[in-house]
PDB file of C-alpha atoms in Angstrom:
ATOM      1  CA  MET U  22     247.188  22.998 179.043  1.00 54.00           C
ATOM      2  CA  GLN U  23     247.565  26.326 180.810  1.00 58.00           C
ATOM      3  CA  SER U  24     246.366  29.810 180.006  1.00 54.00           C
ATOM      4  CA  TYR U  25     246.378  33.307 181.443  1.00 50.00           C
ATOM      5  CA  HIS U  26     247.300  33.488 185.129  1.00 47.00           C
ATOM      6  CA  GLY U  27     248.018  29.734 185.246  1.00 51.00           C
ATOM      7  CA  SER U  28     248.927  28.608 188.740  1.00 56.00           C
ATOM      8  CA  PHE U  29     251.664  26.181 187.617  1.00 57.00           C
ATOM      9  CA  SER U  30     254.014  28.683 185.995  1.00 58.00           C
ATOM     10  CA  HIS U  31     252.108  31.647 184.535  1.00 54.00           C
ATOM     11  CA  ASN U  32     251.987  33.575 187.774  1.00 59.00           C
ATOM     12  CA  ASN U  33     254.590  36.311 187.310  1.00 62.00           C
ATOM     13  CA  ASP U  34     254.927  39.475 185.215  1.00 58.00           C
ATOM     14  CA  GLY U  35     257.051  37.724 182.581  1.00 59.00           C
ATOM     15  CA  ALA U  36     254.539  34.930 181.872  1.00 70.00           C
ATOM     16  CA  ARG U  37     251.163  36.084 183.215  1.00 80.00           C
ATOM     17  CA  TYR U  38     249.494  36.001 179.766  1.00 83.00           C
ATOM     18  CA  ALA U  39     251.365  33.017 178.305  1.00 86.00           C
ATOM     19  CA  ILE U  40     249.393  30.137 176.826  1.00 87.00           C
ATOM     20  CA  ASP U  41     250.537  26.502 176.796  1.00 86.00           C
ATOM     21  CA  PHE U  42     249.176  24.642 173.763  1.00 89.00           C
ATOM     22  CA  ALA U  43     249.253  20.828 174.030  1.00 88.00           C
ATOM     23  CA  LEU U  44     251.225  19.483 171.075  1.00 91.00           C
ATOM     24  CA  SER U  45     252.988  16.259 170.242  1.00 93.00           C
ATOM     25  CA  VAL U  46     256.752  16.134 169.811  1.00 95.00           C
ATOM     26  CA  GLY U  47     257.353  16.806 166.131  1.00 94.00           C
ATOM     27  CA  ASP U  48     254.354  19.068 165.471  1.00 93.00           C
ATOM     28  CA  THR U  49     255.042  22.167 163.374  1.00 93.00           C
ATOM     29  CA  VAL U  50     255.087  25.555 165.121  1.00 94.00           C
ATOM     30  CA  CYS U  51     254.197  28.616 163.026  1.00 93.00           C
ATOM     31  CA  ALA U  52     254.792  32.336 163.484  1.00 94.00           C
ATOM     32  CA  ALA U  53     251.822  34.166 164.962  1.00 92.00           C
ATOM     33  CA  ALA U  54     252.536  37.366 163.030  1.00 93.00           C
ATOM     34  CA  ASP U  55     255.042  38.951 160.634  1.00 95.00           C
ATOM     35  CA  GLY U  56     258.362  39.725 162.281  1.00 97.00           C
ATOM     36  CA  TYR U  57     262.062  39.067 162.630  1.00 98.00           C
ATOM     37  CA  VAL U  58     263.912  36.254 164.387  1.00 98.00           C
ATOM     38  CA  VAL U  59     265.883  37.760 167.273  1.00 97.00           C
ATOM     39  CA  GLY U  60     266.661  34.674 169.343  1.00 97.00           C
ATOM     40  CA  VAL U  61     267.144  30.944 168.779  1.00 98.00           C
ATOM     41  CA  ILE U  62     268.300  28.311 171.252  1.00 97.00           C
ATOM     42  CA  GLU U  63     268.048  24.728 169.995  1.00 97.00           C
ATOM     43  CA  GLY U  64     270.848  22.679 171.553  1.00 97.00           C
ATOM     44  CA  TYR U  65     269.045  21.221 174.563  1.00 97.00           C
ATOM     45  CA  GLU U  66     267.657  17.728 174.479  1.00 95.00           C
ATOM     46  CA  LYS U  67     266.083  17.072 177.887  1.00 93.00           C
ATOM     47  CA  GLY U  68     263.465  18.448 180.189  1.00 93.00           C
ATOM     48  CA  GLY U  69     261.310  17.507 183.126  1.00 91.00           C
ATOM     49  CA  ASN U  70     258.648  18.479 185.609  1.00 91.00           C
ATOM     50  CA  ASP U  71     260.998  20.381 187.908  1.00 90.00           C
ATOM     51  CA  SER U  72     262.038  24.032 187.911  1.00 86.00           C
ATOM     52  CA  LYS U  73     265.689  22.908 187.752  1.00 93.00           C
ATOM     53  CA  TRP U  74     265.059  22.449 184.001  1.00 92.00           C
ATOM     54  CA  MET U  75     263.874  26.046 183.474  1.00 88.00           C
ATOM     55  CA  ASP U  76     267.090  27.224 181.805  1.00 93.00           C
ATOM     56  CA  TYR U  77     267.237  24.229 179.414  1.00 96.00           C
ATOM     57  CA  ALA U  78     264.347  24.955 177.052  1.00 94.00           C
ATOM     58  CA  ASN U  79     264.858  25.422 173.335  1.00 97.00           C
ATOM     59  CA  PHE U  80     263.069  28.475 171.991  1.00 97.00           C
ATOM     60  CA  ILE U  81     262.565  30.966 169.202  1.00 98.00           C
ATOM     61  CA  ASN U  82     261.931  34.669 169.866  1.00 97.00           C
ATOM     62  CA  LEU U  83     260.445  36.949 167.222  1.00 98.00           C
ATOM     63  CA  TYR U  84     260.246  40.739 167.195  1.00 97.00           C
ATOM     64  CA  HIS U  85     257.186  42.414 165.640  1.00 96.00           C
ATOM     65  CA  PRO U  86     258.116  46.050 164.900  1.00 96.00           C
ATOM     66  CA  THR U  87     254.618  47.187 163.893  1.00 92.00           C
ATOM     67  CA  LYS U  88     253.390  46.482 167.440  1.00 91.00           C
ATOM     68  CA  ASN U  89     256.744  46.766 169.251  1.00 93.00           C
ATOM     69  CA  VAL U  90     256.270  43.350 170.891  1.00 95.00           C
ATOM     70  CA  TYR U  91     258.094  40.039 170.976  1.00 96.00           C
ATOM     71  CA  THR U  92     256.639  36.534 170.756  1.00 97.00           C
ATOM     72  CA  GLN U  93     258.235  33.548 172.435  1.00 95.00           C
ATOM     73  CA  TYR U  94     257.888  29.928 171.277  1.00 97.00           C
ATOM     74  CA  VAL U  95     259.319  27.643 173.970  1.00 95.00           C
ATOM     75  CA  HIS U  96     259.995  23.895 174.604  1.00 95.00           C
ATOM     76  CA  LEU U  97     261.035  23.122 171.031  1.00 97.00           C
ATOM     77  CA  LYS U  98     262.730  19.901 169.959  1.00 96.00           C
ATOM     78  CA  LYS U  99     266.535  19.693 169.890  1.00 97.00           C
ATOM     79  CA  ASN U 100     267.700  21.221 166.588  1.00 97.00           C
ATOM     80  CA  GLY U 101     264.031  22.068 165.998  1.00 96.00           C
ATOM     81  CA  SER U 102     264.434  25.602 164.695  1.00 97.00           C
ATOM     82  CA  LEU U 103     263.584  26.129 161.038  1.00 97.00           C
ATOM     83  CA  VAL U 104     264.785  29.749 161.146  1.00 97.00           C
ATOM     84  CA  GLU U 105     267.920  31.664 162.103  1.00 97.00           C
ATOM     85  CA  VAL U 106     268.529  34.950 163.893  1.00 98.00           C
ATOM     86  CA  GLY U 107     268.003  37.779 161.412  1.00 97.00           C
ATOM     87  CA  ASP U 108     265.456  35.951 159.254  1.00 97.00           C
ATOM     88  CA  ARG U 109     262.242  37.770 158.343  1.00 98.00           C
ATOM     89  CA  VAL U 110     259.167  35.586 158.898  1.00 97.00           C
ATOM     90  CA  ALA U 111     255.567  35.877 157.751  1.00 95.00           C
ATOM     91  CA  ALA U 112     252.466  35.120 159.779  1.00 91.00           C
ATOM     92  CA  GLY U 113     251.693  31.414 159.489  1.00 89.00           C
ATOM     93  CA  GLN U 114     255.209  30.477 158.346  1.00 93.00           C
ATOM     94  CA  ALA U 115     256.647  27.284 159.861  1.00 95.00           C
ATOM     95  CA  ILE U 116     259.435  28.317 162.243  1.00 96.00           C
ATOM     96  CA  GLY U 117     260.055  25.309 164.482  1.00 95.00           C
ATOM     97  CA  ILE U 118     259.292  21.793 165.657  1.00 96.00           C
ATOM     98  CA  SER U 119     257.608  21.176 169.014  1.00 96.00           C
ATOM     99  CA  GLY U 120     259.331  19.214 171.738  1.00 96.00           C
ATOM    100  CA  ALA U 121     259.531  18.833 175.489  1.00 95.00           C
ATOM    101  CA  THR U 122     262.722  20.604 176.525  1.00 96.00           C
ATOM    102  CA  GLY U 123     263.131  22.631 179.683  1.00 94.00           C
ATOM    103  CA  TRP U 124     260.652  22.809 182.559  1.00 89.00           C
ATOM    104  CA  THR U 125     257.658  20.866 181.279  1.00 90.00           C
ATOM    105  CA  SER U 126     255.456  18.029 182.447  1.00 86.00           C
ATOM    106  CA  LYS U 127     254.550  17.006 178.860  1.00 89.00           C
ATOM    107  CA  PRO U 128     255.116  18.151 175.276  1.00 93.00           C
ATOM    108  CA  HIS U 129     253.572  21.523 174.542  1.00 89.00           C
ATOM    109  CA  LEU U 130     254.223  24.953 173.076  1.00 94.00           C
ATOM    110  CA  HIS U 131     254.618  27.779 175.570  1.00 91.00           C
ATOM    111  CA  PHE U 132     253.532  30.876 173.620  1.00 94.00           C
ATOM    112  CA  ASN U 133     254.007  34.308 175.129  1.00 93.00           C
ATOM    113  CA  VAL U 134     253.714  37.903 173.884  1.00 94.00           C
ATOM    114  CA  VAL U 135     255.970  40.330 175.746  1.00 94.00           C
ATOM    115  CA  ARG U 136     256.943  43.982 175.841  1.00 93.00           C
ATOM    116  CA  TRP U 137     260.031  45.456 177.479  1.00 90.00           C
ATOM    117  CA  ILE U 138     258.848  48.006 180.023  1.00 88.00           C
ATOM    118  CA  GLU U 139     261.445  49.873 182.065  1.00 90.00           C
ATOM    119  CA  GLY U 140     264.020  47.183 181.276  1.00 90.00           C
ATOM    120  CA  LYS U 141     261.745  44.370 182.395  1.00 92.00           C
ATOM    121  CA  ARG U 142     260.053  41.660 180.303  1.00 88.00           C
ATOM    122  CA  VAL U 143     256.274  41.956 180.779  1.00 91.00           C
ATOM    123  CA  SER U 144     253.760  39.471 179.369  1.00 90.00           C
ATOM    124  CA  VAL U 145     250.779  41.068 177.576  1.00 92.00           C
ATOM    125  CA  PRO U 146     247.452  39.653 176.311  1.00 89.00           C
ATOM    126  CA  ALA U 147     246.969  38.521 172.691  1.00 84.00           C
ATOM    127  CA  THR U 148     243.980  38.153 170.390  1.00 76.00           C
ATOM    128  CA  PHE U 149     243.891  35.261 167.916  1.00 71.00           C
ATOM    129  CA  ARG U 150     241.983  34.865 164.690  1.00 65.00           C
ATOM    130  CA  GLN U 151     240.088  31.712 163.820  1.00 55.00           C
ATOM    131  CA  LYS U 152     236.790  32.179 161.989  1.00 47.00           C
ATOM    132  CA  THR U 153     236.087  34.859 164.554  1.00 49.00           C
ATOM    133  CA  LEU U 154     238.387  36.691 166.927  1.00 48.00           C
ATOM    134  CA  ILE U 155     239.387  34.774 170.041  1.00 55.00           C
ATOM    135  CA  SER U 156     240.850  36.512 173.064  1.00 58.00           C
ATOM    136  CA  GLY U 157     243.688  34.689 174.766  1.00 53.00           C
ATOM    137  CA  SER U 158     241.556  34.789 177.913  1.00 56.00           C
ATOM    138  CA  ASP U 159     239.078  32.446 176.165  1.00 57.00           C
ATOM    139  CA  PHE U 160     241.584  29.591 176.157  1.00 52.00           C
ATOM    140  CA  LYS U 161     240.859  27.130 178.934  1.00 54.00           C
ATOM    141  CA  ARG U 162     242.651  23.989 180.050  1.00 53.00           C
ATOM    142  CA  GLY U 163     241.478  21.068 177.938  1.00 54.00           C
ATOM    143  CA  GLY U 164     239.775  23.333 175.383  1.00 51.00           C
ATOM    144  CA  ARG U 165     240.263  22.888 171.652  1.00 48.00           C
ATOM    145  CA  HIS U 166     240.959  25.722 169.253  1.00 47.00           C
ATOM    146  CA  GLU U 167     241.938  24.282 165.913  1.00 50.00           C
ATOM    147  CA  ASN U 168     243.225  26.076 162.847  1.00 45.00           C
ATOM    148  CA  LEU U 169     244.336  29.266 164.554  1.00 48.00           C
ATOM    149  CA  ILE U 170     245.728  31.254 161.682  1.00 41.00           C
ATOM    150  CA  ARG U 171     247.656  34.034 163.359  1.00 44.00           C
ATOM    151  CA  THR U 172     247.381  36.710 165.944  1.00 45.00           C
ATOM    152  CA  LYS U 173     245.405  39.707 164.790  1.00 43.00           C
ATOM    153  CA  SER U 174     246.626  42.040 167.494  1.00 44.00           C
ATOM    154  CA  PHE U 175     248.734  42.090 170.605  1.00 46.00           C
TER     155      PHE U 175
END
């Protein structure tokens, strides 16, 4: 739906390299890499195509100590987390259920890799593994990339 430098909402330091994957409500969301659950919000039920909904998205945040980065999985279904803060997760493990909460025009997964730099959240590029490596910059609106296994690097 939207990739790097997307004009709708991926136009700031915190989301510049985020990718929005079109999903249906109820699809399974899996961890991109091994890590630890450091944030879960799952109590919201509504969303819409207006920035007033920005603070009402359900999400899961993972920390990946080997790369010192965090991944964000946003717009999940109400009560759609399959993990809790403190859980260790493996790459490919089911962690949540997709939804349409928060600021969104349609159901999708907002996926973002971030680092904390000088106290500020900064979005960074990711590389995904399919049969071959796929750079996040290769994702285009309307494109299809099925069976992504996990991120290889951040």
